[in-house]
mmCIF file of C-alpha atoms in Angstrom:
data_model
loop_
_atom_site.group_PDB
_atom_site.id
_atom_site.type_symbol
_atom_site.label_atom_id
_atom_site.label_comp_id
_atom_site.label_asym_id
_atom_site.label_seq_id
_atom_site.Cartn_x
_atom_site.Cartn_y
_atom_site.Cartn_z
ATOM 1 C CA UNK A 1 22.261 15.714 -21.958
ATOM 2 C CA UNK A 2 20.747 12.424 -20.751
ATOM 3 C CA UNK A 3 22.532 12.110 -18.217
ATOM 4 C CA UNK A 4 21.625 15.999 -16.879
ATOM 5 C CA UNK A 5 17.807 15.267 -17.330
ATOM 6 C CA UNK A 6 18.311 11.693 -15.191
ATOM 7 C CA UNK A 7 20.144 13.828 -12.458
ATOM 8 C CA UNK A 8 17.805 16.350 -12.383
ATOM 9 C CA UNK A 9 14.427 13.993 -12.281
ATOM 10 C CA UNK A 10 16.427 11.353 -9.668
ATOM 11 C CA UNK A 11 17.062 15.196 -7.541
ATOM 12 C CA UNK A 12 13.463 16.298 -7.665
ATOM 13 C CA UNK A 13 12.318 12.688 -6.775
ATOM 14 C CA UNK A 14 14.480 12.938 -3.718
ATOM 15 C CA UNK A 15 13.154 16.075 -2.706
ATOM 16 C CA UNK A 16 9.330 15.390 -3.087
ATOM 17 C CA UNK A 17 10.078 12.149 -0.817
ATOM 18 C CA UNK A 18 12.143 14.010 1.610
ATOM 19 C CA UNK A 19 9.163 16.648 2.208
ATOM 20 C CA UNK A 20 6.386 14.102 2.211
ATOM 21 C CA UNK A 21 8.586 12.177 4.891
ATOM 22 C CA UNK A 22 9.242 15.759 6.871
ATOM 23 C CA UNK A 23 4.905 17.258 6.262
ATOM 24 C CA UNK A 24 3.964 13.288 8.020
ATOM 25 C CA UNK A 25 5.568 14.215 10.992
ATOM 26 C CA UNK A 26 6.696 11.956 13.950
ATOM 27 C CA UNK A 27 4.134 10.447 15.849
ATOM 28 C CA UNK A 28 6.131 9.563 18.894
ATOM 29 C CA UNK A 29 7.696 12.379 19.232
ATOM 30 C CA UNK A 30 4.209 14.233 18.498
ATOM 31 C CA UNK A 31 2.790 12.205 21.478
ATOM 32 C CA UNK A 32 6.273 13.895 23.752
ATOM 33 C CA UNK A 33 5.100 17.430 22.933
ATOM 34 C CA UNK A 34 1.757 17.029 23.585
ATOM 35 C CA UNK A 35 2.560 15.519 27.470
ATOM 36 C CA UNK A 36 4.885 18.727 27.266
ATOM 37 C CA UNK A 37 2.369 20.729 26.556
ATOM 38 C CA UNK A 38 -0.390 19.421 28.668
ATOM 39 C CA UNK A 39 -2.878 19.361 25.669
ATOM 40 C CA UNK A 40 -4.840 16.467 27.379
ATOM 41 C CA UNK A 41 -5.929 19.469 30.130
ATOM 42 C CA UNK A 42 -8.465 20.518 27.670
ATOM 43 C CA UNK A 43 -8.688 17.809 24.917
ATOM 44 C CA UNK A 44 -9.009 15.085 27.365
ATOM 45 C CA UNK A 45 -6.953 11.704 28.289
ATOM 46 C CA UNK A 46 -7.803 10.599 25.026
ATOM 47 C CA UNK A 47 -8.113 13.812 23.022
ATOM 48 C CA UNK A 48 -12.022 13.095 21.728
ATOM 49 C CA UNK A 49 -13.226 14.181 25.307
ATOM 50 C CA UNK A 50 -12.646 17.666 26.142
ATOM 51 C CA UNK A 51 -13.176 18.831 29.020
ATOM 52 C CA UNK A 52 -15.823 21.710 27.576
ATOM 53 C CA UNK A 53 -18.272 20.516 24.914
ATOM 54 C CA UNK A 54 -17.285 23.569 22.598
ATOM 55 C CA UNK A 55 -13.365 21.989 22.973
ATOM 56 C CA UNK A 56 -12.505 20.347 19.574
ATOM 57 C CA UNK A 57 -11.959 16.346 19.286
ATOM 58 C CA UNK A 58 -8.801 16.174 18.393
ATOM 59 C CA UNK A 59 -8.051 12.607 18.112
ATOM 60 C CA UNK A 60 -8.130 10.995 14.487
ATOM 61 C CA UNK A 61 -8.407 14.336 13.302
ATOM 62 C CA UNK A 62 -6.833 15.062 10.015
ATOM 63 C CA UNK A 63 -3.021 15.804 10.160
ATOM 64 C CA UNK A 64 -3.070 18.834 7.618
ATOM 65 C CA UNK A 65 -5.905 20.477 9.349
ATOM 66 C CA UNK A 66 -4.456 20.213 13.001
ATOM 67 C CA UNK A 67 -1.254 22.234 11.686
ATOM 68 C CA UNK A 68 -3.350 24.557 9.644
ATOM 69 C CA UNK A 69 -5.198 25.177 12.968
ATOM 70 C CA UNK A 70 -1.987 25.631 15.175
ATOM 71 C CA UNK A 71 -0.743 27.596 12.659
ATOM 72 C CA UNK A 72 -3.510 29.878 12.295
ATOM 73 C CA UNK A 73 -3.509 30.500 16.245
ATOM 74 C CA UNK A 74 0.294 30.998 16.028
ATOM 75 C CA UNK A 75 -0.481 34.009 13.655
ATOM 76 C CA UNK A 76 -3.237 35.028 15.673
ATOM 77 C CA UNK A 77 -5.205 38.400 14.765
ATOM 78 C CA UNK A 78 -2.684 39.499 13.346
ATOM 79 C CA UNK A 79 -3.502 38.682 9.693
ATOM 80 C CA UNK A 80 -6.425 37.598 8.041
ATOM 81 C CA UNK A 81 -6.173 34.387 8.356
ATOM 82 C CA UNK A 82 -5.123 33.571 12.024
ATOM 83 C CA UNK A 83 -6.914 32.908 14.900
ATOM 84 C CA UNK A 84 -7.991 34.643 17.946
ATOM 85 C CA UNK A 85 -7.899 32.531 21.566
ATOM 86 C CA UNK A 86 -5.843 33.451 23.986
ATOM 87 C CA UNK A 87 -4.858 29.762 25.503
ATOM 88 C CA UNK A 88 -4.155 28.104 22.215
ATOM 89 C CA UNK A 89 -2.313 31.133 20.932
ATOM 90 C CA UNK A 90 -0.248 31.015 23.944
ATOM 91 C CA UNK A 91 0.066 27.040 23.496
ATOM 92 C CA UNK A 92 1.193 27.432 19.634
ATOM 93 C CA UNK A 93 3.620 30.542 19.778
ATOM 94 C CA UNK A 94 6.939 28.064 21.175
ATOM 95 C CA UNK A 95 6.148 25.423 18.406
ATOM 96 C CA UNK A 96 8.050 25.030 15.450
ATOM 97 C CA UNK A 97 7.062 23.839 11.800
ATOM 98 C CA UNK A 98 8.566 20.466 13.083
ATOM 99 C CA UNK A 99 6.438 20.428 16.269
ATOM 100 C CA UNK A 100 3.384 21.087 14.848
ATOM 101 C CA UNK A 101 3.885 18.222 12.108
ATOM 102 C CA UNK A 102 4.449 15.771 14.791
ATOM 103 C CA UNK A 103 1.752 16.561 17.525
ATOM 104 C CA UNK A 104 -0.290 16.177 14.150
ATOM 105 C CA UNK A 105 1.008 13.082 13.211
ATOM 106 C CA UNK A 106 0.144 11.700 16.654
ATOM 107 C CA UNK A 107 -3.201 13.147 17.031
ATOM 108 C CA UNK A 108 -4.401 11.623 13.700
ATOM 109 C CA UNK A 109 -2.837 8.842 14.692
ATOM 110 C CA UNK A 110 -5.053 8.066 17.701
ATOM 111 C CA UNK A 111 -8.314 6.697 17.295
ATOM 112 C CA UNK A 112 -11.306 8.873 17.269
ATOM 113 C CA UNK A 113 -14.562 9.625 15.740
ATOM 114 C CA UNK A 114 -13.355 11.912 13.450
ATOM 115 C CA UNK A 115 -11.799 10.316 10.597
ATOM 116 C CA UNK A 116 -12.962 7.324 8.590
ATOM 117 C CA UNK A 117 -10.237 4.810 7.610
ATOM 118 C CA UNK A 118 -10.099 3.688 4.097
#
């Protein structure tokens, strides 16, 4: 019986690392996808000057926001909670759990006025 319970807390330990280590996301490969994408267009070189005022910073931005945003334009109007634009739907509908993870890793990532460092 010990030896199930030990088994079964070392397997849950395993799994909460393994999905911290996949929801931090890759920052290099973040900073690929957003050359692929051509996110600098609008956010700017640096990503905390767009190119229209009403253009979020994205830079230092928090990672779990920037994939709840591309998530919610992903969904678009089609539910409740989505959003409606037309260019950033267009820009989140090819990119995967995994994408989204690691263009947010890289964007937080990046400093920025948006996040304070503790």
């Amino acid at each position: 019986m010990n030896k199930l319970i030990v088994a079964l807390t070392l397997g849950a330990a395993s799994l909460a690392l393994s999905g911290q280590a996949l929801a931090s996301g890759n920052a290099a490969n973040g900073a690929e996808l957003a050359k692929k994408y051509n996110c600098a267009s609008c956010h700017g070189a640096d990503f905390k000057t767009p190119i229209d005022p009403s253009y979020p910073k994205l830079a230092g931005q928090h990672a779990d926001y920037l994939v709840h945003a591309l998530t919610a334009y992903k969904r678009g109007n089609k539910v409740a909670n989505g959003r409606n634009n037309a260019i950033m739907a267009g820009m989140a509908q090819p990119l995967s759990d995994r994408d989204m993870a690691d263009i947010a890793a890289y964007l937080q990532s990046l400093p920025g006025p948006l996040v304070t460092k503790r």
